[in-house]
Amino acid sequence: MLGYIRNRLFSLIIVLIGVTMLSFIFSNISSVDPAEALARRSMLSPTPKQIEEIRKEMGLNLPIYQQYLNWLWGALRGELGISLLTRNPVAADLAEKLPATFLIVGLASLWIIIITVPLSILSALKKGSFFDHTLRMITIFGISIPNFWLGFILLVAFAIMLPFFKVVDYGNFKSLILPSFTIAIPMAASSIRLLRATILANMNKDFVIYAKARGISNSRIIWQHILKNSLPPMITVFCQYLGYMIAGSAIVETVFSWPGIGSHLVNAIIGRDLPTINGCVLVIAVLFVFFNLLADLVNSMINPKMLNEKGEF
Amino acid sequence: MKNSLEIKDLNISLVGNKNPLVQNLSFDVRKGKILGIVGESGSGKTLTCKAIIKLLNEKVFKVSGSIKLDGNNILTMSEKQSRAVIGKDISMIMQNPMTAFNPMMKIGQHIVETIKAHTELTKKQAYALGSSALEEMNLQRVAEIMNSYPHTLSGGMLQRVMIAIALMLEPSIIIADEATTALDVKNQAIILEQFQRMRDIGIGLLVVTHDFGVIAQVADDVLVMKAGEIIEQGSVYQIFYNPKTEYTKELLQSRFLVDEEQLCLV
Ligand SMILES: Nc1ncnc2c1ncn2[C@@H]1O[C@H](COP(=O)(O)OP(=O)(O)OP(=O)(O)O)[C@@H](O)[C@H]1O
Ligand SMILES: [Mg+2]
């Protein structure tokens, strides 16, 4: 088990290096010169000499691999540079934005669980019923609907036409509801499909027939036997969803003007704020990889086949 | 001898389809006797067993006739009534011990939930009852088995656990559908010995198999099924030494041809 974790951590580091390298290369391919962009923002009409000085100061005159190594060395010590837009340390900005993202992702996770578990059980138990068919249509719709569009629709419906919510709002529970729902709906839709299929597959397993033959009550068969065996794949997928939701927060946060890491990244991209872009990519990648690792760990922990006879790893 | 399980005119068909899968089945399983059912694959043996313990989905199968346990018709009972009987008065030994247990639950949890479903015993009492049932099956280190997940035990051990579960609530009838098929010869012999022990303590056994060797060793009476019907029934001696139908002769013969050596041992 420990060897397994070591292997996973090793591959995790490789993934992170790969992702940040790509982020570095892509931001350098762009035609806009960040030194010039910064110079124009701080001075009215910068001379080429002034731009060159800024370039030097930012280390942008070095070859790209040198820039990357410098950045990596800083990142290892927790220094992600200074944001060109806010003039704050990138790490400080991120620390300020992350809680907002965690808040909606956390609430979205709650919605996903609340929506998925009962609906999946019901539609599996009533397979082929009107309810099952209707839910299937809704989930297909929910999976295929683009996130930003869903966000706009919800905004128009519940903040403009029926003004339950404010279009731009932050800081109270009510402001969390629309953005978290927007993130949750596609995830809930696909997890309903998955959980329903898993439950149905488990319903015909030998151990369920044997439980019936032993006279176990239906509710116990559903919860103890069917659901208990259907949850492990769900938990894996759910942990992966956490990663996706954070990585995909950019679009939804922009639609709802939500001050999290996603909209922070979008602003940085628009403003050519290279240190912030790289910092955001790093944090999102770390979180994404972390939740994937967590998915594997949780799965092996709840699966008795991964345990030895003593019940330990 | 008192009839314990009486089956009369049992018919099973698919809903919306007239062709019967099982037709006009009538037989008794008597206490302290072993009734063997043999027949080729697809002859309806498993369907019959499942009908007896109400495992057939009502949306898929239409079941008619009567299945009486000590005079009470299981088919007309409410779900609650039949669930109190099934697993207690009639218990089942499944074909494949390796897949019959919930992989996420320990053996002890299986045992305790079964006892608690049928009695008012506390968890502790249920645990003690289950442990002693396992001990009766000559299983060693019972506490360890109770605390094990199914995948850590061998097929032979799991089959013995299943028999212990079947026996612990003192049923009057036990149904074993191909209960020895998945086992090696050694474990098979252990299980057959247990079948004889059950008979000796007055339980009625319904042993389904395609293996005449098993029938020869343990059955008192035999039913031969073909295409959903009983085509021959009688004592084990009649069936073996004086089979009336060609079908039975053929079944016996194929058995002799394939497993001559094993039958000699029998
Ligand atoms: N769910 C089902 N839907 C339709 N037909 C079924 C279903 N289950 C069983 N049957 C049919 O019922 C008949 C009897 O099946 P059954 O499983 O009882 O046979 P069996 O005697 O147990 O055979 P085997 O020796 O292979 O176990 C078969 O013809 C089978 O095709
Ligand atoms: Mg069968």
Coordinates of C-alpha atoms and ligand atoms in Angstrom, one line a residue:
Chain A
M1 CA 0.0 0.0 0.0
L2 CA 2.8 2.4 0.9
G3 CA 4.6 1.5 -2.3
Y4 CA 1.5 2.2 -4.2
I5 CA 1.2 5.6 -2.7
R6 CA 4.8 6.3 -3.4
N7 CA 4.3 5.4 -7.1
R8 CA 1.3 7.6 -7.3
L9 CA 3.1 10.5 -5.7
F10 CA 5.9 10.1 -8.2
S11 CA 3.6 10.1 -11.2
L12 CA 1.8 13.1 -9.6
I13 CA 5.0 15.1 -9.7
I14 CA 5.6 14.2 -13.3
V15 CA 2.1 15.3 -14.2
L16 CA 2.5 18.6 -12.4
I17 CA 5.8 19.3 -14.1
G18 CA 4.2 18.5 -17.5
V19 CA 1.2 20.7 -16.9
T20 CA 3.1 23.8 -15.7
M21 CA 5.6 23.4 -18.5
L22 CA 2.8 23.4 -21.0
S23 CA 1.2 26.4 -19.4
F24 CA 4.6 28.2 -19.6
I25 CA 5.1 27.3 -23.3
F26 CA 1.5 28.3 -24.3
S27 CA 1.7 31.6 -22.6
N28 CA 4.9 32.3 -24.4
I29 CA 3.5 31.4 -27.8
S30 CA 1.0 34.1 -27.6
S31 CA 1.6 37.2 -29.7
V32 CA 1.1 39.7 -27.0
D33 CA 4.3 40.7 -25.3
P34 CA 3.7 40.7 -21.5
A35 CA 6.6 43.2 -20.8
E36 CA 5.0 45.6 -23.3
A37 CA 1.5 45.0 -21.8
L38 CA 2.8 45.7 -18.3
A39 CA 4.7 48.8 -19.5
R40 CA 1.7 50.2 -21.2
R41 CA -0.4 49.7 -18.1
S42 CA 2.0 51.5 -15.8
M43 CA 3.2 54.2 -18.2
L44 CA 1.5 56.3 -20.8
S45 CA 3.9 55.8 -23.7
P46 CA 6.8 53.6 -22.7
T47 CA 9.9 53.8 -24.8
P48 CA 11.5 50.6 -26.1
K49 CA 14.2 51.1 -23.5
Q50 CA 11.8 51.1 -20.7
I51 CA 10.0 48.0 -22.0
E52 CA 13.4 46.3 -22.3
E53 CA 14.1 47.1 -18.6
I54 CA 10.8 45.7 -17.5
R55 CA 11.5 42.6 -19.6
K56 CA 14.8 42.2 -17.8
E57 CA 13.3 42.9 -14.4
M58 CA 10.7 40.1 -15.0
G59 CA 13.3 37.8 -16.4
L60 CA 11.5 37.6 -19.7
N61 CA 14.8 38.1 -21.6
L62 CA 16.1 34.7 -20.5
P63 CA 15.6 31.6 -22.6
I64 CA 12.2 29.9 -21.8
Y65 CA 13.7 26.9 -20.1
Q66 CA 15.7 29.2 -17.8
Q67 CA 12.5 31.1 -17.0
Y68 CA 10.7 27.9 -16.3
L69 CA 13.5 26.7 -14.0
N70 CA 13.5 30.0 -12.1
W71 CA 9.8 29.9 -11.7
L72 CA 9.9 26.2 -10.6
W73 CA 12.6 27.0 -8.0
G74 CA 10.4 29.9 -6.7
A75 CA 7.3 27.7 -6.7
L76 CA 9.0 25.1 -4.7
R77 CA 9.6 27.7 -2.0
G78 CA 6.1 28.9 -2.3
E79 CA 7.0 32.1 -4.3
L80 CA 4.9 32.4 -7.4
G81 CA 6.0 35.9 -8.3
I82 CA 4.1 39.2 -8.3
S83 CA 0.9 39.6 -10.2
L84 CA 1.3 42.1 -13.0
L85 CA -2.3 43.2 -12.5
T86 CA -2.8 43.5 -8.8
R87 CA 0.8 44.0 -7.8
N88 CA 0.3 41.5 -5.0
P89 CA 2.2 38.3 -4.6
V90 CA 0.4 35.7 -6.7
A91 CA 0.3 33.3 -3.8
A92 CA -1.5 35.9 -1.7
D93 CA -4.1 36.5 -4.4
L94 CA -4.7 32.8 -4.8
A95 CA -5.1 32.3 -1.1
E96 CA -7.7 35.0 -1.1
K97 CA -9.6 33.6 -4.2
L98 CA -9.5 29.9 -3.4
P99 CA -12.0 29.9 -0.5
A100 CA -14.7 31.3 -2.8
T101 CA -14.2 28.5 -5.2
F102 CA -14.1 25.9 -2.5
L103 CA -17.4 27.3 -1.2
I104 CA -19.3 26.8 -4.4
V105 CA -17.6 23.5 -5.3
G106 CA -18.4 22.3 -1.7
L107 CA -22.0 23.3 -2.0
A108 CA -22.2 21.8 -5.5
S109 CA -20.9 18.5 -4.1
L110 CA -23.7 18.6 -1.5
W111 CA -26.3 19.1 -4.3
I112 CA -24.8 16.3 -6.3
I113 CA -25.1 13.8 -3.4
I114 CA -28.6 15.0 -2.4
I115 CA -29.8 14.8 -6.0
T116 CA -28.0 11.7 -7.2
V117 CA -28.6 9.1 -4.4
P118 CA -32.4 9.1 -4.1
L119 CA -33.1 9.7 -7.8
S120 CA -30.8 6.8 -8.9
I121 CA -32.2 4.4 -6.4
L122 CA -35.8 5.3 -7.4
S123 CA -35.2 5.1 -11.1
A124 CA -33.4 1.8 -10.7
L125 CA -36.2 0.3 -8.6
K126 CA -38.8 1.6 -11.0
K127 CA -36.8 0.7 -14.1
G128 CA -38.9 1.2 -17.2
S129 CA -41.5 3.4 -15.5
F130 CA -42.6 6.8 -16.6
F131 CA -40.4 8.3 -13.8
D132 CA -37.4 6.4 -15.1
H133 CA -37.9 7.5 -18.7
T134 CA -38.5 11.1 -17.7
L135 CA -35.4 11.1 -15.5
R136 CA -33.4 9.6 -18.4
M137 CA -34.4 12.4 -20.7
I138 CA -33.6 15.0 -18.1
T139 CA -30.2 13.5 -17.3
I140 CA -29.3 13.3 -21.0
F141 CA -30.2 17.0 -21.3
G142 CA -28.2 17.8 -18.1
I143 CA -25.1 16.0 -19.4
S144 CA -25.1 17.6 -22.8
I145 CA -26.0 21.2 -21.8
P146 CA -23.0 23.5 -21.8
N147 CA -22.2 24.9 -18.4
F148 CA -22.1 28.6 -19.3
W149 CA -25.4 28.4 -21.1
L150 CA -27.0 26.7 -18.2
G151 CA -25.6 29.5 -16.0
F152 CA -27.0 32.2 -18.3
I153 CA -30.4 30.4 -18.4
L154 CA -30.5 30.2 -14.6
L155 CA -29.4 33.8 -14.3
V156 CA -32.1 35.0 -16.7
A157 CA -34.8 32.9 -15.2
F158 CA -34.1 33.4 -11.5
A159 CA -32.3 36.7 -11.3
I160 CA -34.0 38.7 -14.0
M161 CA -37.4 37.3 -15.0
L162 CA -38.1 36.0 -11.5
P163 CA -35.8 38.2 -9.3
F164 CA -35.2 35.7 -6.5
F165 CA -31.5 36.2 -6.7
K166 CA -29.3 39.2 -7.6
V167 CA -27.4 39.0 -10.9
V168 CA -24.1 40.0 -9.2
D169 CA -23.9 39.0 -5.6
Y170 CA -21.3 37.7 -3.3
G171 CA -20.9 37.1 0.4
N172 CA -24.1 35.5 1.5
F173 CA -25.6 32.0 1.3
K174 CA -28.2 33.1 -1.3
S175 CA -25.4 34.2 -3.6
L176 CA -24.0 30.7 -3.6
I177 CA -27.1 28.9 -4.8
L178 CA -27.2 29.7 -8.6
P179 CA -23.5 29.2 -9.3
S180 CA -23.3 26.0 -7.2
F181 CA -26.4 24.6 -9.0
T182 CA -24.9 25.4 -12.3
I183 CA -21.8 23.4 -11.5
A184 CA -23.7 20.6 -9.9
I185 CA -26.4 19.8 -12.5
P186 CA -24.2 18.3 -15.3
M187 CA -22.2 16.3 -12.6
A188 CA -25.4 15.1 -10.9
A189 CA -26.9 14.1 -14.3
S190 CA -23.9 11.9 -15.2
S191 CA -23.6 10.4 -11.8
I192 CA -27.3 9.5 -11.8
R193 CA -26.7 7.6 -15.0
L194 CA -23.7 5.8 -13.5
L195 CA -25.3 5.0 -10.1
R196 CA -28.5 3.8 -11.7
A197 CA -26.6 1.5 -14.0
T198 CA -24.4 0.2 -11.1
I199 CA -27.4 -0.4 -8.9
L200 CA -29.2 -2.3 -11.7
A201 CA -26.2 -4.4 -12.3
N202 CA -25.9 -5.3 -8.6
M203 CA -29.6 -6.1 -8.3
N204 CA -29.2 -9.3 -10.2
K205 CA -26.0 -10.4 -8.5
D206 CA -25.9 -13.8 -6.7
F207 CA -25.5 -12.2 -3.4
V208 CA -28.7 -10.3 -3.7
I209 CA -30.6 -13.5 -4.6
Y210 CA -29.0 -15.2 -1.7
A211 CA -30.0 -12.3 0.6
K212 CA -33.6 -12.7 -0.6
A213 CA -33.4 -16.5 0.0
R214 CA -32.3 -15.8 3.5
G215 CA -35.4 -13.7 4.1
I216 CA -33.6 -10.3 4.4
S217 CA -36.0 -7.4 4.2
N218 CA -36.1 -5.3 1.0
S219 CA -34.9 -2.1 2.5
R220 CA -31.9 -3.9 4.0
I221 CA -31.2 -5.5 0.7
I222 CA -31.2 -2.2 -1.0
W223 CA -29.1 -0.3 1.5
Q224 CA -26.8 -2.9 2.9
H225 CA -26.3 -5.1 -0.2
I226 CA -27.0 -3.2 -3.4
L227 CA -26.1 0.3 -2.4
K228 CA -23.0 -0.7 -0.4
N229 CA -21.7 -2.4 -3.5
S230 CA -22.7 0.4 -5.8
L231 CA -21.0 3.2 -3.9
P232 CA -17.3 2.4 -4.4
P233 CA -17.2 3.3 -8.1
M234 CA -19.4 6.3 -7.3
I235 CA -16.9 7.6 -4.7
T236 CA -14.1 7.3 -7.1
V237 CA -16.0 9.2 -9.8
F238 CA -17.1 11.8 -7.2
C239 CA -13.5 12.6 -6.1
Q240 CA -12.6 13.0 -9.7
Y241 CA -15.6 15.4 -10.1
L242 CA -14.2 17.6 -7.3
G243 CA -11.1 18.0 -9.5
Y244 CA -13.2 18.7 -12.6
M245 CA -15.4 21.2 -10.8
I246 CA -12.4 23.2 -9.6
A247 CA -10.7 23.0 -13.0
G248 CA -13.9 23.9 -14.7
S249 CA -14.9 26.7 -12.4
A250 CA -13.5 29.4 -14.7
I251 CA -16.6 29.5 -17.0
V252 CA -19.2 29.4 -14.3
E253 CA -17.4 31.9 -12.1
T254 CA -17.2 34.3 -15.0
V255 CA -20.9 34.0 -15.8
F256 CA -21.8 34.7 -12.2
S257 CA -19.0 37.2 -11.6
W258 CA -17.9 35.0 -8.8
P259 CA -14.6 36.1 -7.3
G260 CA -12.9 32.6 -7.2
I261 CA -9.8 31.1 -8.7
G262 CA -11.6 30.4 -12.0
S263 CA -12.6 34.0 -12.8
H264 CA -9.2 35.1 -11.4
L265 CA -7.5 32.9 -14.1
V266 CA -9.8 34.3 -16.8
N267 CA -8.9 37.8 -15.8
A268 CA -5.2 37.0 -15.7
I269 CA -5.4 35.5 -19.2
I270 CA -7.2 38.6 -20.6
G271 CA -4.7 40.9 -18.8
R272 CA -1.6 38.8 -19.9
D273 CA -0.7 38.4 -16.3
L274 CA 1.8 35.6 -16.8
P275 CA 2.8 34.9 -13.1
T276 CA -0.9 34.7 -12.2
I277 CA -1.7 32.4 -15.1
N278 CA 1.1 30.0 -14.1
G279 CA 0.2 30.2 -10.5
C280 CA -3.5 29.4 -11.2
V281 CA -2.6 26.6 -13.5
L282 CA -0.3 25.1 -10.9
V283 CA -2.9 25.3 -8.1
I284 CA -5.7 23.9 -10.2
A285 CA -3.4 21.1 -11.5
V286 CA -2.3 20.2 -7.9
L287 CA -5.9 20.1 -6.7
F288 CA -7.0 18.1 -9.8
V289 CA -4.3 15.5 -9.3
F290 CA -4.8 15.4 -5.6
F291 CA -8.5 14.6 -5.9
N292 CA -7.7 11.8 -8.4
L293 CA -5.2 10.4 -5.9
L294 CA -7.8 10.7 -3.2
A295 CA -10.3 8.9 -5.4
D296 CA -7.9 5.9 -5.7
L297 CA -7.1 5.9 -2.0
V298 CA -10.7 6.1 -0.8
N299 CA -11.6 3.4 -3.2
S300 CA -9.0 1.0 -2.0
M301 CA -9.8 1.8 1.5
I302 CA -13.5 0.9 1.2
N303 CA -12.9 -2.1 -0.9
P304 CA -12.2 -5.1 1.4
K305 CA -10.4 -6.9 -1.3
M306 CA -7.5 -4.4 -0.9
L307 CA -7.2 -5.2 2.8
N308 CA -5.3 -8.0 4.2
E309 CA -6.7 -10.5 6.7
K310 CA -6.1 -8.2 9.7
G311 CA -8.2 -5.5 8.1
E312 CA -5.2 -3.3 7.6
F313 CA -3.4 -2.2 4.5
Chain B
M1 CA -44.1 -39.7 7.7
K2 CA -45.6 -36.3 7.7
N3 CA -45.4 -34.4 4.4
S4 CA -43.6 -31.2 4.9
L5 CA -43.5 -29.5 1.5
E6 CA -46.3 -30.3 -0.9
I7 CA -46.3 -29.0 -4.4
K8 CA -49.4 -29.4 -6.5
D9 CA -49.9 -28.5 -10.1
L10 CA -47.1 -26.1 -10.2
N11 CA -47.1 -24.2 -13.5
I12 CA -44.6 -21.5 -14.5
S13 CA -44.7 -19.5 -17.6
L14 CA -43.4 -16.1 -18.8
V15 CA -45.9 -13.3 -18.4
G16 CA -47.7 -12.8 -21.7
N17 CA -46.6 -16.2 -23.1
K18 CA -48.7 -19.3 -23.0
N19 CA -45.9 -21.8 -23.4
P20 CA -45.2 -23.2 -19.9
L21 CA -41.6 -23.4 -18.7
V22 CA -42.7 -25.8 -16.0
Q23 CA -45.8 -27.8 -16.3
N24 CA -48.1 -29.7 -13.8
L25 CA -45.4 -30.4 -11.3
S26 CA -46.6 -32.2 -8.2
F27 CA -44.4 -33.7 -5.6
D28 CA -43.7 -33.9 -1.9
V29 CA -40.6 -33.3 0.1
R30 CA -40.9 -35.4 3.2
K31 CA -39.2 -34.7 6.5
G32 CA -36.1 -36.8 7.0
K33 CA -35.9 -37.7 3.4
I34 CA -33.8 -36.5 0.5
L35 CA -35.6 -35.9 -2.8
G36 CA -33.3 -35.6 -5.8
I37 CA -34.3 -33.8 -9.0
V38 CA -32.3 -34.6 -12.1
G39 CA -32.8 -33.5 -15.7
E40 CA -30.9 -32.0 -18.6
S41 CA -30.0 -28.4 -18.7
G42 CA -33.0 -26.1 -19.2
S43 CA -35.5 -28.7 -17.9
G44 CA -36.8 -26.2 -15.3
K45 CA -35.0 -27.4 -12.1
T46 CA -33.8 -24.0 -11.1
L47 CA -37.1 -22.3 -11.9
T48 CA -38.9 -24.8 -9.7
C49 CA -36.6 -24.1 -6.7
K50 CA -36.9 -20.4 -7.2
A51 CA -40.6 -20.6 -7.3
I52 CA -40.6 -22.4 -4.0
I53 CA -38.8 -19.6 -2.2
K54 CA -40.6 -16.9 -4.2
L55 CA -37.5 -15.7 -6.0
L56 CA -39.2 -15.3 -9.3
N57 CA -40.0 -11.8 -10.4
E58 CA -43.7 -11.5 -10.6
K59 CA -43.4 -9.1 -13.5
V60 CA -41.6 -11.7 -15.6
F61 CA -43.0 -15.1 -14.4
K62 CA -46.5 -16.3 -13.9
V63 CA -46.7 -19.0 -11.2
S64 CA -49.8 -21.0 -10.5
G65 CA -50.7 -24.1 -8.4
S66 CA -49.9 -24.5 -4.7
I67 CA -46.7 -24.8 -2.7
K68 CA -47.6 -25.8 0.8
L69 CA -45.2 -25.7 3.7
D70 CA -46.7 -27.6 6.7
G71 CA -50.1 -26.9 5.2
N72 CA -49.7 -23.2 4.4
N73 CA -49.6 -22.1 0.8
I74 CA -46.5 -20.0 0.2
L75 CA -47.9 -18.7 -3.1
T76 CA -50.9 -17.0 -1.5
M77 CA -49.0 -15.5 1.4
S78 CA -48.4 -11.8 1.7
E79 CA -44.8 -10.7 1.1
K80 CA -44.3 -10.2 4.7
Q81 CA -45.6 -13.6 5.7
S82 CA -43.6 -15.4 3.1
R83 CA -40.4 -13.5 4.1
A84 CA -40.8 -14.8 7.6
V85 CA -40.9 -18.3 6.3
I86 CA -38.2 -18.1 3.7
G87 CA -34.8 -18.3 5.2
K88 CA -36.2 -19.7 8.4
D89 CA -38.5 -22.7 7.7
I90 CA -37.2 -23.2 4.2
S91 CA -33.6 -22.3 3.5
M92 CA -31.5 -22.4 0.4
I93 CA -28.0 -23.5 -0.4
M94 CA -26.8 -21.7 -3.5
Q95 CA -24.8 -23.1 -6.4
N96 CA -21.9 -20.8 -6.3
P97 CA -20.5 -20.1 -2.9
M98 CA -17.9 -17.7 -4.2
T99 CA -20.4 -15.2 -5.5
A100 CA -23.3 -15.7 -3.1
F101 CA -21.9 -13.6 -0.3
N102 CA -21.8 -9.8 -0.4
P103 CA -18.1 -8.9 -1.0
M104 CA -18.5 -5.8 1.2
M105 CA -19.8 -7.6 4.3
K106 CA -18.0 -9.9 6.7
I107 CA -19.3 -13.5 7.2
G108 CA -20.4 -12.6 10.7
Q109 CA -22.5 -9.7 9.4
H110 CA -24.3 -12.1 6.9
I111 CA -25.0 -14.5 9.8
V112 CA -26.2 -11.9 12.2
E113 CA -28.5 -10.2 9.7
T114 CA -30.1 -13.5 8.8
I115 CA -30.8 -14.4 12.4
K116 CA -32.0 -10.9 13.2
A117 CA -34.4 -11.1 10.2
H118 CA -36.2 -14.0 11.8
T119 CA -35.8 -13.9 15.5
E120 CA -35.8 -11.4 18.4
L121 CA -32.3 -12.3 19.4
T122 CA -29.8 -9.6 20.3
K123 CA -26.8 -9.1 18.1
K124 CA -24.6 -10.8 20.7
Q125 CA -26.9 -13.8 21.0
A126 CA -27.1 -14.0 17.2
Y127 CA -23.3 -13.9 17.0
A128 CA -23.1 -16.8 19.5
L129 CA -25.7 -18.8 17.7
G130 CA -23.9 -18.3 14.4
S131 CA -20.6 -19.3 15.9
S132 CA -21.9 -22.5 17.2
A133 CA -23.5 -23.3 13.8
L134 CA -20.1 -22.8 12.2
E135 CA -18.5 -25.1 14.8
E136 CA -21.0 -27.8 14.0
M137 CA -19.8 -27.7 10.4
N138 CA -16.3 -28.7 11.7
L139 CA -14.9 -25.3 10.8
Q140 CA -11.8 -24.3 12.7
R141 CA -11.1 -20.8 14.2
V142 CA -14.7 -19.7 14.0
A143 CA -14.1 -16.2 15.4
E144 CA -11.7 -15.6 12.6
I145 CA -14.1 -16.7 10.0
M146 CA -16.9 -14.6 11.4
N147 CA -14.5 -11.6 11.1
S148 CA -13.5 -12.4 7.5
Y149 CA -14.6 -11.0 4.2
P150 CA -15.9 -13.7 1.8
H151 CA -13.1 -13.4 -0.7
T152 CA -10.5 -14.5 2.0
L153 CA -12.2 -17.9 2.3
S154 CA -12.1 -20.9 -0.1
G155 CA -15.1 -22.1 -2.0
G156 CA -15.4 -25.2 0.1
M157 CA -15.3 -23.2 3.3
L158 CA -17.9 -20.7 2.0
Q159 CA -20.2 -23.6 1.0
R160 CA -19.9 -25.0 4.6
V161 CA -20.7 -21.5 6.0
M162 CA -23.7 -21.5 3.7
I163 CA -24.9 -24.8 5.1
A164 CA -24.3 -23.5 8.6
I165 CA -26.5 -20.5 7.8
A166 CA -29.1 -22.8 6.3
L167 CA -29.2 -25.0 9.4
M168 CA -28.8 -22.5 12.2
L169 CA -32.5 -21.5 12.3
E170 CA -33.6 -25.1 12.3
P171 CA -35.6 -25.2 9.1
S172 CA -37.9 -28.1 8.1
I173 CA -36.9 -27.9 4.4
I174 CA -33.6 -27.2 2.8
I175 CA -33.2 -26.7 -1.0
A176 CA -29.8 -27.2 -2.6
D177 CA -29.6 -26.3 -6.2
E178 CA -26.4 -27.7 -7.7
A179 CA -24.8 -27.1 -4.4
T180 CA -21.9 -29.4 -5.1
T181 CA -21.3 -28.5 -8.7
A182 CA -18.7 -25.8 -8.1
L183 CA -16.7 -27.8 -5.6
D184 CA -13.8 -30.3 -5.9
V185 CA -14.3 -34.0 -5.1
K186 CA -13.1 -33.6 -1.5
N187 CA -15.4 -30.7 -0.6
Q188 CA -18.2 -32.4 -2.5
A189 CA -17.9 -35.4 -0.2
I190 CA -18.0 -33.2 2.9
I191 CA -21.1 -31.5 1.7
L192 CA -22.8 -34.8 0.8
E193 CA -22.0 -36.0 4.3
Q194 CA -23.7 -32.9 5.7
F195 CA -26.8 -33.6 3.6
Q196 CA -27.1 -37.0 5.2
R197 CA -26.7 -35.4 8.6
M198 CA -29.5 -33.0 7.8
R199 CA -31.7 -35.9 6.8
D200 CA -30.9 -37.7 10.0
I201 CA -32.0 -34.8 12.1
G202 CA -35.3 -34.8 10.3
I203 CA -35.0 -32.1 7.7
G204 CA -36.5 -32.6 4.3
L205 CA -34.0 -32.0 1.5
L206 CA -34.6 -31.1 -2.1
V207 CA -31.3 -31.7 -3.9
V208 CA -31.1 -30.5 -7.5
T209 CA -28.3 -31.8 -9.6
H210 CA -27.4 -33.0 -13.0
D211 CA -25.0 -35.4 -11.4
F212 CA -26.3 -39.0 -10.9
G213 CA -23.3 -39.7 -8.7
V214 CA -24.7 -37.2 -6.1
I215 CA -28.2 -38.8 -6.5
A216 CA -26.8 -42.3 -6.0
Q217 CA -25.0 -41.3 -2.8
V218 CA -27.7 -39.4 -1.0
A219 CA -31.2 -39.4 -2.5
D220 CA -34.0 -41.5 -1.2
D221 CA -36.4 -40.6 -4.0
V222 CA -35.8 -39.2 -7.5
L223 CA -37.7 -37.0 -9.9
V224 CA -36.6 -36.9 -13.5
M225 CA -37.5 -33.7 -15.3
K226 CA -37.5 -33.0 -19.0
A227 CA -38.7 -29.8 -20.7
G228 CA -40.5 -28.6 -17.6
E229 CA -42.3 -31.8 -16.8
I230 CA -41.8 -34.8 -14.5
I231 CA -41.4 -37.8 -16.7
E232 CA -40.4 -40.3 -14.1
Q233 CA -40.3 -40.5 -10.4
G234 CA -39.6 -43.2 -7.9
S235 CA -37.2 -44.5 -5.3
V236 CA -33.5 -44.2 -6.1
Y237 CA -33.4 -48.0 -6.7
Q238 CA -36.2 -47.9 -9.2
I239 CA -34.6 -45.1 -11.1
F240 CA -31.2 -46.7 -11.2
Y241 CA -32.0 -50.3 -11.7
N242 CA -35.3 -50.2 -13.5
P243 CA -35.7 -46.9 -15.4
K244 CA -38.9 -46.7 -17.3
T245 CA -38.2 -44.1 -19.9
E246 CA -35.6 -43.9 -22.6
Y247 CA -34.7 -40.4 -21.4
T248 CA -33.7 -41.6 -18.0
K249 CA -31.8 -44.5 -19.5
E250 CA -30.0 -42.0 -21.7
L251 CA -29.2 -39.7 -18.8
L252 CA -27.9 -42.7 -16.8
Q253 CA -25.9 -43.9 -19.7
S254 CA -24.2 -40.6 -20.4
R255 CA -23.3 -40.5 -16.8
F256 CA -21.8 -44.0 -17.0
L257 CA -19.9 -43.2 -20.2
V258 CA -18.4 -40.0 -18.9
D259 CA -17.7 -40.8 -15.3
E260 CA -17.5 -44.6 -15.2
E261 CA -14.6 -44.6 -12.8
Q262 CA -16.2 -42.2 -10.4
L263 CA -19.4 -44.1 -10.4
C264 CA -17.5 -47.3 -9.5
L265 CA -16.2 -45.5 -6.4
V266 CA -19.8 -44.6 -5.6
Ligands
LIG1 N1 -35.5 -15.1 -16.9 C1 -35.9 -16.0 -17.9 N2 -36.6 -15.6 -19.0 C2 -37.0 -16.4 -19.9 N3 -36.8 -17.8 -19.9 C3 -36.2 -18.3 -18.8 C4 -35.7 -17.4 -17.7 N4 -35.1 -18.2 -16.8 C5 -35.2 -19.4 -17.2 N5 -35.8 -19.5 -18.4 C6 -36.1 -20.7 -19.2 O1 -36.7 -21.7 -18.4 C7 -36.2 -23.0 -18.7 C8 -35.8 -23.7 -17.4 O2 -34.6 -23.0 -16.9 P1 -33.9 -23.5 -15.6 O3 -32.9 -22.5 -15.2 O4 -35.0 -23.8 -14.6 O5 -33.2 -24.9 -16.1 P2 -32.4 -25.9 -15.2 O6 -33.1 -27.2 -15.2 O7 -32.1 -25.3 -13.9 O8 -31.1 -26.0 -16.1 P3 -29.5 -26.1 -15.7 O9 -29.3 -27.6 -15.4 O10 -28.8 -25.6 -16.8 O11 -29.4 -25.3 -14.4 C9 -35.1 -22.8 -19.7 O12 -35.6 -23.2 -21.0 C10 -34.8 -21.3 -19.7 O13 -34.6 -20.9 -21.0
MG2 MG -30.2 -24.7 -12.9

